[in-house]
Coordinates of C-alpha atoms in Angstrom, one line a residue:
M1 CA 0.1 0.0 0.0
S2 CA 1.3 3.4 -0.8
E3 CA 1.6 6.2 1.7
K4 CA -1.6 7.4 3.4
L5 CA -2.9 10.6 1.9
L6 CA -6.2 10.6 4.0
V7 CA -6.5 9.1 7.5
V8 CA -10.1 9.1 9.1
K9 CA -10.4 7.9 12.6
D10 CA -13.7 7.7 14.6
L11 CA -15.2 10.5 12.6
S12 CA -18.7 11.5 13.7
T13 CA -21.1 14.3 12.5
T14 CA -24.2 15.1 14.5
F15 CA -26.9 17.6 13.6
A16 CA -28.9 19.5 16.2
T17 CA -32.7 19.3 15.1
A18 CA -35.9 20.1 16.5
G19 CA -36.5 16.4 17.2
G20 CA -33.1 15.9 18.9
P21 CA -29.6 15.0 17.9
L22 CA -29.3 13.4 14.5
P23 CA -26.2 11.3 14.1
A24 CA -25.6 11.4 10.3
V25 CA -22.1 9.8 10.6
G26 CA -21.1 7.7 13.4
G27 CA -17.6 6.6 14.2
V28 CA -16.3 6.0 10.8
S29 CA -12.6 5.0 10.2
F30 CA -10.6 4.4 7.0
D31 CA -7.6 5.5 5.1
L32 CA -6.8 6.1 1.4
G33 CA -3.4 5.8 -0.2
E34 CA -1.7 8.0 -2.8
N35 CA -3.1 7.5 -6.3
E36 CA -5.7 5.1 -5.1
T37 CA -9.5 5.1 -5.8
I38 CA -12.1 3.9 -3.2
G39 CA -15.8 3.7 -3.5
I40 CA -18.4 4.7 -0.8
V41 CA -21.6 3.1 -1.5
G42 CA -25.0 2.8 0.1
E43 CA -28.7 3.9 -0.1
S44 CA -29.8 7.4 0.0
G45 CA -29.5 8.7 3.6
S46 CA -26.7 6.2 4.6
G47 CA -24.3 9.1 5.2
K48 CA -22.1 9.1 2.2
T49 CA -22.5 12.7 1.3
V50 CA -22.3 13.9 4.9
L51 CA -19.2 11.9 5.2
S52 CA -17.5 13.3 2.2
R53 CA -18.5 17.0 3.3
T54 CA -17.2 16.4 6.8
I55 CA -13.8 15.3 5.5
M56 CA -13.6 18.4 3.3
G57 CA -14.8 20.5 6.3
L58 CA -17.9 21.8 4.3
Q59 CA -20.4 21.1 7.1
P60 CA -22.6 24.0 8.2
R61 CA -21.2 26.4 10.8
T62 CA -24.1 26.0 13.2
N63 CA -26.1 23.2 14.7
V64 CA -23.5 20.6 13.9
T65 CA -21.1 18.7 16.1
V66 CA -18.0 16.9 14.5
T67 CA -15.7 14.8 16.5
G68 CA -13.0 12.4 15.6
S69 CA -10.1 13.2 13.1
A70 CA -9.8 13.6 9.4
Q71 CA -6.3 14.3 8.2
I72 CA -5.6 15.2 4.5
D73 CA -1.9 14.9 4.0
G74 CA -1.2 15.5 7.5
F75 CA -3.6 18.5 7.8
E76 CA -6.3 18.1 10.6
V77 CA -9.6 19.2 9.1
V78 CA -11.7 18.6 12.2
G79 CA -11.4 21.8 14.5
A80 CA -9.7 23.9 11.7
S81 CA -10.8 27.4 11.1
E82 CA -12.4 28.5 7.9
N83 CA -9.2 30.5 6.9
E84 CA -7.1 27.3 7.6
K85 CA -9.4 25.1 5.6
R86 CA -9.4 27.4 2.6
K87 CA -5.7 26.9 2.4
I88 CA -6.3 23.3 1.4
W89 CA -9.6 23.6 -0.7
G90 CA -8.7 23.3 -4.3
T91 CA -5.0 22.7 -3.8
E92 CA -5.0 19.6 -1.5
V93 CA -8.7 18.5 -1.9
A94 CA -11.6 19.3 -4.3
M95 CA -15.1 18.0 -4.7
I96 CA -17.3 17.2 -7.6
F97 CA -20.8 18.0 -6.4
Q98 CA -23.9 15.9 -7.3
D99 CA -26.0 18.3 -9.6
P100 CA -23.8 20.4 -11.9
M101 CA -26.8 22.7 -12.7
T102 CA -27.0 23.9 -9.1
S103 CA -23.2 23.8 -8.6
L104 CA -22.5 26.2 -11.4
N105 CA -23.7 29.9 -11.4
P106 CA -26.3 30.1 -14.1
V107 CA -25.6 33.9 -14.9
M108 CA -21.7 33.6 -15.0
R109 CA -19.9 32.3 -18.0
I110 CA -18.2 29.0 -17.4
G111 CA -14.8 30.4 -18.2
K112 CA -15.0 33.0 -15.4
Q113 CA -16.1 30.3 -12.9
I114 CA -12.9 28.3 -13.6
D115 CA -10.9 31.5 -13.6
E116 CA -12.0 32.4 -10.0
S117 CA -10.2 29.7 -8.3
L118 CA -7.1 30.0 -10.5
R119 CA -6.9 33.7 -9.6
V120 CA -7.9 33.5 -5.9
R121 CA -6.0 30.1 -5.0
L122 CA -3.0 30.4 -7.3
G123 CA -2.6 34.2 -7.9
M124 CA -2.7 33.9 -11.6
S125 CA -3.2 37.0 -13.8
K126 CA -6.3 37.4 -15.8
A127 CA -4.6 36.4 -19.1
D128 CA -2.9 33.3 -17.5
A129 CA -6.0 32.1 -15.8
K130 CA -8.0 32.3 -19.0
A131 CA -5.3 30.4 -20.8
R132 CA -5.2 27.8 -18.2
A133 CA -9.1 27.6 -18.1
I134 CA -9.1 26.9 -21.7
E135 CA -6.6 24.1 -21.2
L136 CA -8.7 22.6 -18.5
L137 CA -11.8 22.5 -20.8
E138 CA -9.7 20.8 -23.3
L139 CA -8.4 18.4 -20.8
V140 CA -11.8 17.3 -19.7
G141 CA -13.1 16.9 -23.4
I142 CA -15.1 20.0 -24.0
P143 CA -15.1 20.6 -27.8
S144 CA -14.1 23.9 -29.0
P145 CA -12.9 25.0 -25.7
T146 CA -12.1 28.6 -26.6
E147 CA -15.7 29.2 -27.8
R148 CA -17.1 27.2 -24.8
Y149 CA -15.0 29.5 -22.4
S150 CA -17.7 32.3 -23.0
A151 CA -20.7 30.0 -22.8
Y152 CA -23.3 30.1 -19.9
P153 CA -24.2 26.8 -18.1
G154 CA -27.6 26.8 -19.7
Q155 CA -26.1 26.7 -23.1
L156 CA -24.4 23.3 -22.3
S157 CA -25.7 19.8 -22.3
G158 CA -25.8 17.9 -18.8
G159 CA -22.6 16.0 -19.8
M160 CA -20.7 19.0 -20.7
R161 CA -21.8 20.8 -17.5
Q162 CA -20.5 17.9 -15.5
R163 CA -17.2 18.2 -17.3
V164 CA -17.0 21.9 -16.5
V165 CA -17.6 21.0 -12.8
I166 CA -14.7 18.4 -13.1
A167 CA -12.4 21.1 -14.7
I168 CA -13.3 23.5 -11.8
A169 CA -12.4 20.8 -9.3
L170 CA -9.1 20.1 -11.1
A171 CA -8.2 23.7 -11.6
C172 CA -5.6 23.8 -8.7
S173 CA -4.3 20.1 -9.2
P174 CA -5.6 18.7 -5.9
K175 CA -4.1 15.7 -4.4
L176 CA -7.5 14.3 -3.5
L177 CA -10.7 14.5 -5.6
M178 CA -14.1 13.8 -4.0
A179 CA -16.7 12.8 -6.6
D180 CA -20.2 12.9 -5.1
E181 CA -22.5 10.9 -7.4
P182 CA -20.7 12.4 -10.4
T183 CA -22.9 10.7 -13.0
T184 CA -26.5 11.5 -11.4
G185 CA -29.0 12.5 -14.0
L186 CA -26.8 11.5 -16.9
D187 CA -27.7 8.7 -19.6
V188 CA -25.7 5.6 -19.4
T189 CA -23.5 6.6 -22.5
I190 CA -22.5 9.9 -20.8
Q191 CA -22.1 8.2 -17.5
A192 CA -19.5 5.8 -19.0
Q193 CA -17.6 8.8 -20.6
I194 CA -17.5 10.7 -17.3
L195 CA -16.3 7.8 -15.4
N196 CA -13.8 6.9 -18.0
L197 CA -12.6 10.5 -18.0
L198 CA -12.1 10.5 -14.2
D199 CA -10.2 7.3 -14.4
E200 CA -8.0 8.7 -17.2
L201 CA -7.4 11.9 -15.2
R202 CA -6.6 10.1 -11.9
G203 CA -3.9 8.2 -13.7
R204 CA -2.5 11.3 -15.5
L205 CA -2.5 13.7 -12.6
K206 CA -1.7 11.1 -9.9
M207 CA -4.7 11.8 -7.8
S208 CA -6.3 9.9 -5.3
V209 CA -10.3 9.6 -5.9
I210 CA -13.2 8.9 -3.6
L211 CA -16.2 7.8 -5.6
V212 CA -19.5 8.3 -3.7
T213 CA -22.5 6.6 -5.1
H214 CA -25.5 4.4 -4.7
D215 CA -24.7 2.5 -7.9
L216 CA -22.4 -0.4 -7.4
G217 CA -21.8 -0.5 -11.1
V218 CA -20.0 2.7 -11.0
V219 CA -17.4 1.2 -8.4
A220 CA -17.1 -2.3 -9.8
T221 CA -14.3 -1.7 -12.1
R222 CA -12.9 1.6 -11.1
T223 CA -12.0 1.2 -7.4
S224 CA -9.4 -0.8 -5.5
R225 CA -11.5 -0.9 -2.3
I226 CA -15.1 -0.3 -1.4
I227 CA -16.7 1.1 1.9
V228 CA -20.4 0.0 2.3
M229 CA -22.4 2.4 4.7
Y230 CA -25.6 2.0 6.4
A231 CA -27.3 4.4 8.9
G232 CA -24.2 6.6 9.0
R233 CA -21.8 3.7 9.8
I234 CA -19.5 1.4 7.9
V235 CA -21.0 -2.1 7.7
E236 CA -18.5 -3.7 5.4
T237 CA -15.3 -2.7 3.9
G238 CA -12.6 -4.6 1.8
T239 CA -11.1 -4.8 -1.7
T240 CA -13.5 -4.5 -4.5
R241 CA -13.3 -8.3 -5.2
D242 CA -13.9 -9.2 -1.7
V243 CA -17.0 -6.9 -1.3
F244 CA -18.5 -8.3 -4.6
Y245 CA -17.6 -11.9 -4.3
H246 CA -17.0 -12.6 -0.6
H247 CA -19.3 -10.2 1.2
R248 CA -20.4 -11.3 4.7
M249 CA -23.0 -8.5 5.5
P250 CA -26.7 -9.1 4.3
Y251 CA -26.9 -5.5 3.5
T252 CA -24.1 -5.7 0.9
R253 CA -25.9 -8.8 -0.5
A254 CA -29.2 -6.8 -0.7
L255 CA -27.5 -3.9 -2.5
L256 CA -25.9 -6.3 -5.1
E257 CA -29.2 -8.2 -5.7
S258 CA -31.1 -5.0 -6.3
S259 CA -28.7 -3.8 -8.9
P260 CA -30.0 -4.5 -12.6
K261 CA -27.7 -7.1 -14.4
V262 CA -27.1 -7.4 -18.2
S263 CA -27.5 -11.2 -17.9
N264 CA -31.2 -10.7 -16.8
H265 CA -33.9 -11.3 -19.5
S266 CA -35.9 -8.3 -20.7
H267 CA -38.6 -7.0 -18.4
T268 CA -37.0 -8.8 -15.3
R269 CA -38.6 -7.3 -12.2
L270 CA -35.9 -5.6 -10.1
I271 CA -35.4 -7.0 -6.6
T272 CA -36.0 -4.4 -3.9
I273 CA -34.6 -4.2 -0.3
P274 CA -37.8 -4.6 1.9
G275 CA -38.6 -1.9 4.5
R276 CA -37.2 1.5 4.7
P277 CA -33.9 3.0 6.0
P278 CA -34.1 3.7 9.7
N279 CA -35.0 7.0 11.3
L280 CA -31.6 8.4 12.5
L281 CA -33.3 10.3 15.3
K282 CA -34.7 7.0 16.7
L283 CA -31.8 4.6 16.3
S284 CA -32.1 1.4 18.4
D285 CA -29.3 -0.2 20.5
G286 CA -29.0 -3.0 17.9
C287 CA -28.1 -3.4 14.4
S288 CA -29.7 -0.7 12.2
F289 CA -30.3 -3.1 9.4
A290 CA -32.0 -5.8 11.6
P291 CA -35.6 -4.7 10.9
R292 CA -35.0 -5.2 7.1
C293 CA -32.8 -8.3 7.5
K294 CA -34.1 -11.9 7.1
F295 CA -31.2 -13.3 9.0
A296 CA -31.8 -11.1 12.1
T297 CA -32.0 -12.8 15.6
D298 CA -32.9 -11.3 19.0
Q299 CA -29.2 -10.4 19.5
C300 CA -29.3 -8.4 16.3
H301 CA -32.1 -6.3 17.7
L302 CA -30.4 -5.8 21.1
V303 CA -26.7 -5.2 20.5
R304 CA -25.0 -3.3 17.7
P305 CA -22.3 -5.4 16.0
E306 CA -18.8 -3.8 15.6
L307 CA -16.6 -4.3 12.6
Q308 CA -14.7 -7.5 12.8
P309 CA -12.1 -9.1 10.4
S310 CA -13.0 -11.5 7.8
V311 CA -10.9 -14.3 6.4
E312 CA -9.3 -12.1 3.7
P313 CA -6.7 -9.4 5.0
G314 CA -8.3 -6.0 5.1
H315 CA -11.8 -7.3 4.7
S316 CA -14.2 -6.6 7.6
F317 CA -17.8 -6.6 8.3
A318 CA -20.4 -5.7 11.2
C319 CA -22.9 -8.6 11.6
W320 CA -23.7 -11.1 14.2
N321 CA -25.0 -13.5 11.5
P322 CA -22.6 -13.2 8.6
L323 CA -23.1 -14.9 5.2
P324 CA -20.9 -17.9 4.4
V325 CA -18.2 -17.0 2.1
N326 CA -18.5 -20.0 -0.1
Q327 CA -22.1 -19.0 -1.2
N328 CA -21.5 -15.4 -2.3
E329 CA -19.8 -15.9 -5.7
A330 CA -22.6 -17.7 -7.2
T331 CA -25.1 -15.0 -6.4
T332 CA -23.1 -11.8 -7.8

């Protein structure tokens, strides 16, 4: 494993709400090596986006409590001031947000939106920033980049807007790129183009990448490790192969089974996960997935399982009744 670029230890994010404290992220720990890509997967509401924003230090300034540690290349994000965090935003870590239409200013030309970070963060002149912005547009595959520099977001397609958001994130050559649902709302052809682009840029620029998604197909061939989250906690983590073929957590199995497969016949009904994600304001003492799990026992409802090592090195899961390893390969 390469040197650790990101080290997260016991990171928790709790929001103060009218209904009481809401633990959106609870005690998450993992690390990320240089030039490595990992995936963070789970249903909507599992804490993926809150975790990524907490790592960047983008949580709200009020009504939120963050504990634990998140170090990016030795810089401690938790507890850092806004001015201190601004020193790493763009240069050390950057984020591709979910919806490019809401991420981009609709009344500002896209070239100016790329220029802004170059001039503010790197101190470039107006002319140098424009030249670099055009280079970035070309780098991310925007056709006629000089002409597109003066376009407004509304004049571009969804795929091109996503490429512009990627260009903005890459402007200051960050060491770590956080991609939060980078293909949401795009058709499958454009999704593949965007994911291939991210993979190519990671290799060319020697970045580390965190792919945050609910789609296991996105991380299947583009990550070295996968983190599965549920109710704000990690319930399974390991190499991509281990998670797909040797998973032990029933929730991981449920996610895999609910994903559409090319091998299925036309009009095959999709398998869904029964029940609904838990109310984070009313979490029980037991396993959060127990009410939806067909393998749950009384112990599952009473005591929350902690991560425990599996047979394979680096593979761990949180379950009192784990799936047998030898049954998984045939079901994925």
